[in-house]
mmCIF file of N, CA and C in Angstrom:
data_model
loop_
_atom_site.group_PDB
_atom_site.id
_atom_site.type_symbol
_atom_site.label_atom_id
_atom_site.label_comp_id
_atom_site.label_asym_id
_atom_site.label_seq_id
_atom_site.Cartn_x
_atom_site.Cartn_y
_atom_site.Cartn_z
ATOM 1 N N UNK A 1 53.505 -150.769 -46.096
ATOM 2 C CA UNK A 1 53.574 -150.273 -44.732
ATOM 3 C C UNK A 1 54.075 -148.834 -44.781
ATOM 4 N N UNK A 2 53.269 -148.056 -43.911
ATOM 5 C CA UNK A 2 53.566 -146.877 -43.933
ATOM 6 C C UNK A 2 54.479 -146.243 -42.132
ATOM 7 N N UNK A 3 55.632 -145.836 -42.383
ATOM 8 C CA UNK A 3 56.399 -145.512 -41.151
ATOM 9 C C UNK A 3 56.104 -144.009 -40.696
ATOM 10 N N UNK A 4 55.634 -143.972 -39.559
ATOM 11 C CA UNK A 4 55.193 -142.524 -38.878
ATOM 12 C C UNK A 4 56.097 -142.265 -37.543
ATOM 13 N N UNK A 5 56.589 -141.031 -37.994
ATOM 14 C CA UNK A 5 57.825 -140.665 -36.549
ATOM 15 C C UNK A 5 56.788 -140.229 -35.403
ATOM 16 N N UNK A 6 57.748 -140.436 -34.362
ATOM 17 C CA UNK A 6 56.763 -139.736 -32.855
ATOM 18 C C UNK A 6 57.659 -139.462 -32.325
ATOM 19 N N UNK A 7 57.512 -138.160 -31.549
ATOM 20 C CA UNK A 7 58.258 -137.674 -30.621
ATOM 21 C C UNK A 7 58.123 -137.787 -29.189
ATOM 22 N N UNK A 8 58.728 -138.677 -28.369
ATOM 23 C CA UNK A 8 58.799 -138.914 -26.896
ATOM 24 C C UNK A 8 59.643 -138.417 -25.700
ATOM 25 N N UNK A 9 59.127 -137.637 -24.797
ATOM 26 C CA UNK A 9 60.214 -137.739 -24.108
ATOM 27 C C UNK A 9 60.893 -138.499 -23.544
ATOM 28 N N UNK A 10 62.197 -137.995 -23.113
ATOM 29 C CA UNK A 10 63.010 -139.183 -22.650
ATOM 30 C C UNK A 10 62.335 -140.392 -21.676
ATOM 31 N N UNK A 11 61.708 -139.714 -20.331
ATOM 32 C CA UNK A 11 61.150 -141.066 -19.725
ATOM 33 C C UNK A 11 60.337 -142.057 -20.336
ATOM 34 N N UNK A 12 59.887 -141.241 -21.214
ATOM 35 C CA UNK A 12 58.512 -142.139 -22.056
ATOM 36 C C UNK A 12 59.468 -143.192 -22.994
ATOM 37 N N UNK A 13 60.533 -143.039 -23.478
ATOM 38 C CA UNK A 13 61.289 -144.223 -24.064
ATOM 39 C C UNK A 13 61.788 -144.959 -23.270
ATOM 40 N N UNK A 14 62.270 -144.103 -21.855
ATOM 41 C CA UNK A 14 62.847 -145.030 -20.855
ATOM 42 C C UNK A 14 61.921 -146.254 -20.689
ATOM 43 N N UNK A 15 60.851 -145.993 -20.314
ATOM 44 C CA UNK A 15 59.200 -146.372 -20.058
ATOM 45 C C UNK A 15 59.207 -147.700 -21.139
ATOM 46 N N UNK A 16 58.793 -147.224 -22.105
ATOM 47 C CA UNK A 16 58.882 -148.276 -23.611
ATOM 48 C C UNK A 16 59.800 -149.097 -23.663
ATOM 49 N N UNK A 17 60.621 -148.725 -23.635
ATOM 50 C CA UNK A 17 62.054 -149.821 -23.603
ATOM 51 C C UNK A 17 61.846 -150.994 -22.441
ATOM 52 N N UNK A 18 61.548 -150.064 -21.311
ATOM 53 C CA UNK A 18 61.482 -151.512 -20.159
ATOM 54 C C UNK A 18 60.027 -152.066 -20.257
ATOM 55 N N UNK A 19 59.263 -151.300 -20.689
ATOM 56 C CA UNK A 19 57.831 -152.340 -20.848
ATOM 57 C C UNK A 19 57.832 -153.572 -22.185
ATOM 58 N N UNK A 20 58.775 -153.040 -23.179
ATOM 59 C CA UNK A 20 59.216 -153.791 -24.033
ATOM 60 C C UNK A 20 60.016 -155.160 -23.675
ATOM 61 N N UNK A 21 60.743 -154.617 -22.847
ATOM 62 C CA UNK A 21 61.864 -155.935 -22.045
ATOM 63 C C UNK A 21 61.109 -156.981 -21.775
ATOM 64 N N UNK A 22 60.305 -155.787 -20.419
ATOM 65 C CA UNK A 22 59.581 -157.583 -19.916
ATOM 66 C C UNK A 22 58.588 -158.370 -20.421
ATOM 67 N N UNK A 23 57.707 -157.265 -21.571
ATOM 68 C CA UNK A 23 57.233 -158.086 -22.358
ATOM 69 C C UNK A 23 57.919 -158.995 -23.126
ATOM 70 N N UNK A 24 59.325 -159.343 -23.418
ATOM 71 C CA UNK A 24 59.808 -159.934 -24.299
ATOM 72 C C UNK A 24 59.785 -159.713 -25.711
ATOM 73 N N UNK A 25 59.461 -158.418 -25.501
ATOM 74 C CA UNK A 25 59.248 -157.765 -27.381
ATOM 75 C C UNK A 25 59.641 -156.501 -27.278
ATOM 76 N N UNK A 26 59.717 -156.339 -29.011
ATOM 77 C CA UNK A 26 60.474 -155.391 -29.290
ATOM 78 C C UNK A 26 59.736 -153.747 -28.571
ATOM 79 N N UNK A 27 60.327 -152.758 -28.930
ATOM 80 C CA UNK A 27 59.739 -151.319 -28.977
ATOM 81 C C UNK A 27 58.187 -150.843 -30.194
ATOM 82 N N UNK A 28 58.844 -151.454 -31.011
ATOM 83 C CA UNK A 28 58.047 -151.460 -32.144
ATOM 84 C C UNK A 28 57.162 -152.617 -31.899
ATOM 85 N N UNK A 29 57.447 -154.101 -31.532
ATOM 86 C CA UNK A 29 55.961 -154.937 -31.523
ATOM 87 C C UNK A 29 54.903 -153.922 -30.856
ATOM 88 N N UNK A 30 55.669 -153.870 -29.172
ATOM 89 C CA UNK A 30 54.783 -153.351 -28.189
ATOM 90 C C UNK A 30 53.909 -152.084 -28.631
ATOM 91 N N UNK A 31 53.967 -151.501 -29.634
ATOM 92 C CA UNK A 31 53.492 -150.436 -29.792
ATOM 93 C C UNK A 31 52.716 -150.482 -31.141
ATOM 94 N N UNK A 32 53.235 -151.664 -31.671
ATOM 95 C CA UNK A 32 51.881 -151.909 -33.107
ATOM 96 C C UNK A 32 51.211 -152.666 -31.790
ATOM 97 N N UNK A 33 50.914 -153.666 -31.149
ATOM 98 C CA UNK A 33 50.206 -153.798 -30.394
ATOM 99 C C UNK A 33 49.217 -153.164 -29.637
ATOM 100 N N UNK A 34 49.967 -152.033 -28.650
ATOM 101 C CA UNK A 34 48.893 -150.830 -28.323
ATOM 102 C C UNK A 34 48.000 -149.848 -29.128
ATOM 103 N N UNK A 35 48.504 -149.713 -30.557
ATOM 104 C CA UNK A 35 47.864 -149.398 -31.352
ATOM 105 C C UNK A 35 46.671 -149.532 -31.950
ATOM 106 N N UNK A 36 46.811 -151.487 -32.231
ATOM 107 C CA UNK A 36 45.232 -152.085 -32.530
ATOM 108 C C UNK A 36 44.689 -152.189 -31.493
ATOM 109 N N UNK A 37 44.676 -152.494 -30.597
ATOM 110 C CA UNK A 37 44.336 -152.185 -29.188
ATOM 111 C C UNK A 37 43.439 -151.092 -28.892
ATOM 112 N N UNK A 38 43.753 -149.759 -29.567
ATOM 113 C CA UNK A 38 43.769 -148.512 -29.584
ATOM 114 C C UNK A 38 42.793 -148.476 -30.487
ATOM 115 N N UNK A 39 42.635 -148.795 -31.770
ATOM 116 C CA UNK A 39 42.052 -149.266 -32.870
ATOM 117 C C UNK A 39 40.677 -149.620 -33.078
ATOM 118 N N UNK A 40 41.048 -151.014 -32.205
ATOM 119 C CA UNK A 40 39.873 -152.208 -31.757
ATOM 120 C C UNK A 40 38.794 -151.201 -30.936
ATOM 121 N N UNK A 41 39.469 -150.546 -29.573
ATOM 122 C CA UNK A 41 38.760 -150.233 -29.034
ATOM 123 C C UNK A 41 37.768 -149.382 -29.322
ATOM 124 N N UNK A 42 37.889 -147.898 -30.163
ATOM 125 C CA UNK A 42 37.795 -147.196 -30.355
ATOM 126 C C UNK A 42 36.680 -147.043 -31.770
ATOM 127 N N UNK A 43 36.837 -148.604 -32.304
ATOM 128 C CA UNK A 43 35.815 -148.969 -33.005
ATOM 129 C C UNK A 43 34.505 -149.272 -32.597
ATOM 130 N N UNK A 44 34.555 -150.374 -31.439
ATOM 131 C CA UNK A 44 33.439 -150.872 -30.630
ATOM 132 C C UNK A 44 32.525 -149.831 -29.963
ATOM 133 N N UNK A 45 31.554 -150.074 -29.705
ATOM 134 C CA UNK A 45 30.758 -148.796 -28.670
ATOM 135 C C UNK A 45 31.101 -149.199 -26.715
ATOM 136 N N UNK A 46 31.377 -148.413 -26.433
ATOM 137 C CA UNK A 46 31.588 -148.454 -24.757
ATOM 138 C C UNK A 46 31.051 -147.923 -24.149
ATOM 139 N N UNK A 47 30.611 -148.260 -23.133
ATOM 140 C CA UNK A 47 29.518 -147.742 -21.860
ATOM 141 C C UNK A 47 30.092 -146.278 -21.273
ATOM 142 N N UNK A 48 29.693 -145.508 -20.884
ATOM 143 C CA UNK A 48 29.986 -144.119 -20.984
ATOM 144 C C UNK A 48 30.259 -144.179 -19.696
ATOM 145 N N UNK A 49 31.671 -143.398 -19.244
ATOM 146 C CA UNK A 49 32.094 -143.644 -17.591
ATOM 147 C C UNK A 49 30.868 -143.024 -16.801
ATOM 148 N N UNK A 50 30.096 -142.601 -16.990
ATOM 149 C CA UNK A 50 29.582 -142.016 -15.577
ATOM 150 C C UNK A 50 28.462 -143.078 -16.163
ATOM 151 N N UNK A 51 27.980 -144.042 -16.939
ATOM 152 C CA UNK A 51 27.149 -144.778 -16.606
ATOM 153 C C UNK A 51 27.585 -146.206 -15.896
ATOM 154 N N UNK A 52 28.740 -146.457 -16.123
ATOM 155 C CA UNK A 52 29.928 -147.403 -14.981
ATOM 156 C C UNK A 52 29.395 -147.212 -13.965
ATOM 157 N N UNK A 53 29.232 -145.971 -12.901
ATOM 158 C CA UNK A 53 28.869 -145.708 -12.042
ATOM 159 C C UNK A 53 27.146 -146.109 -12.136
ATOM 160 N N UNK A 54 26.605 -145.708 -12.653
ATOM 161 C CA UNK A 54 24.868 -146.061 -12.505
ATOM 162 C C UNK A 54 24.600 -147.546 -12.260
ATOM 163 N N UNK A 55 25.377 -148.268 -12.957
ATOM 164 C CA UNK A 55 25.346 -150.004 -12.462
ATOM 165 C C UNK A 55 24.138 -149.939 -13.751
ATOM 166 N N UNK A 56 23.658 -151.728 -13.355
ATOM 167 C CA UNK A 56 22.902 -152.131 -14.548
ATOM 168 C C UNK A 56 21.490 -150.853 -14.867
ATOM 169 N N UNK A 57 21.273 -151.265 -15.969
ATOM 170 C CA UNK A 57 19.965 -150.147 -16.795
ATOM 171 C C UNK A 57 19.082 -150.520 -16.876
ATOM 172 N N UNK A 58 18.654 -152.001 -16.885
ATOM 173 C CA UNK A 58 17.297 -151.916 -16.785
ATOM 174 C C UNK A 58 17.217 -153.018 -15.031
ATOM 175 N N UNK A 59 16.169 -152.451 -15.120
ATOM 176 C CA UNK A 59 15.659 -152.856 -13.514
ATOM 177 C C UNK A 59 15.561 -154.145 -13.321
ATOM 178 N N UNK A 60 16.049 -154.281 -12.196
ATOM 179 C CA UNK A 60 16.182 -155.811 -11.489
ATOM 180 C C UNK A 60 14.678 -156.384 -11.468
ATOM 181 N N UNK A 61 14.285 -157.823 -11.602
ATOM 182 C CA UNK A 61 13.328 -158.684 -12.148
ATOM 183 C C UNK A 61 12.786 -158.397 -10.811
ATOM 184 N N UNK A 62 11.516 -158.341 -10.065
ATOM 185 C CA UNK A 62 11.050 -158.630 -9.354
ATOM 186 C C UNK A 62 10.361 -160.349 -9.428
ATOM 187 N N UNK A 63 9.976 -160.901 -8.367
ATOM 188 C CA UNK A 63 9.217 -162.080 -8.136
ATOM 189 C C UNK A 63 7.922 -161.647 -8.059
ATOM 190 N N UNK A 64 6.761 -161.969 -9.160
ATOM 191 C CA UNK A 64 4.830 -161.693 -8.131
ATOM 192 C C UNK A 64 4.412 -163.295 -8.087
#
């Protein structure tokens, strides 16, 4: 395991600490958590925000 420092400002630990609380986990779970999270996502391919907006891509089925 490799340990990497980060620098936060103060609210942002304030922040961490209580999102940590009520998650019931530590500073450090919560944040290897957001990480793969971070990870996962960033691996997968995602729909591009302004096509969010366009709605589905291919055209609705008609009935003949």
């Amino acid at each position: 395991m490799i340990k990497i420092a980060v620098s936060l400002e103060d609210e942002e630990v304030h922040g961490l600490s209580r999102m940590a609380h009520e998650a019931g986990m530590t500073e450090e779970e919560l944040l290897r958590e957001a990480i793969q999270g971070l990870l996962l996502s960033w691996r997968t391919p995602s729909i591009p925000r302004f096509a969010r907006r366009l709605g589905p891509l291919a055209p609705p089925t008609t009935e003949h």
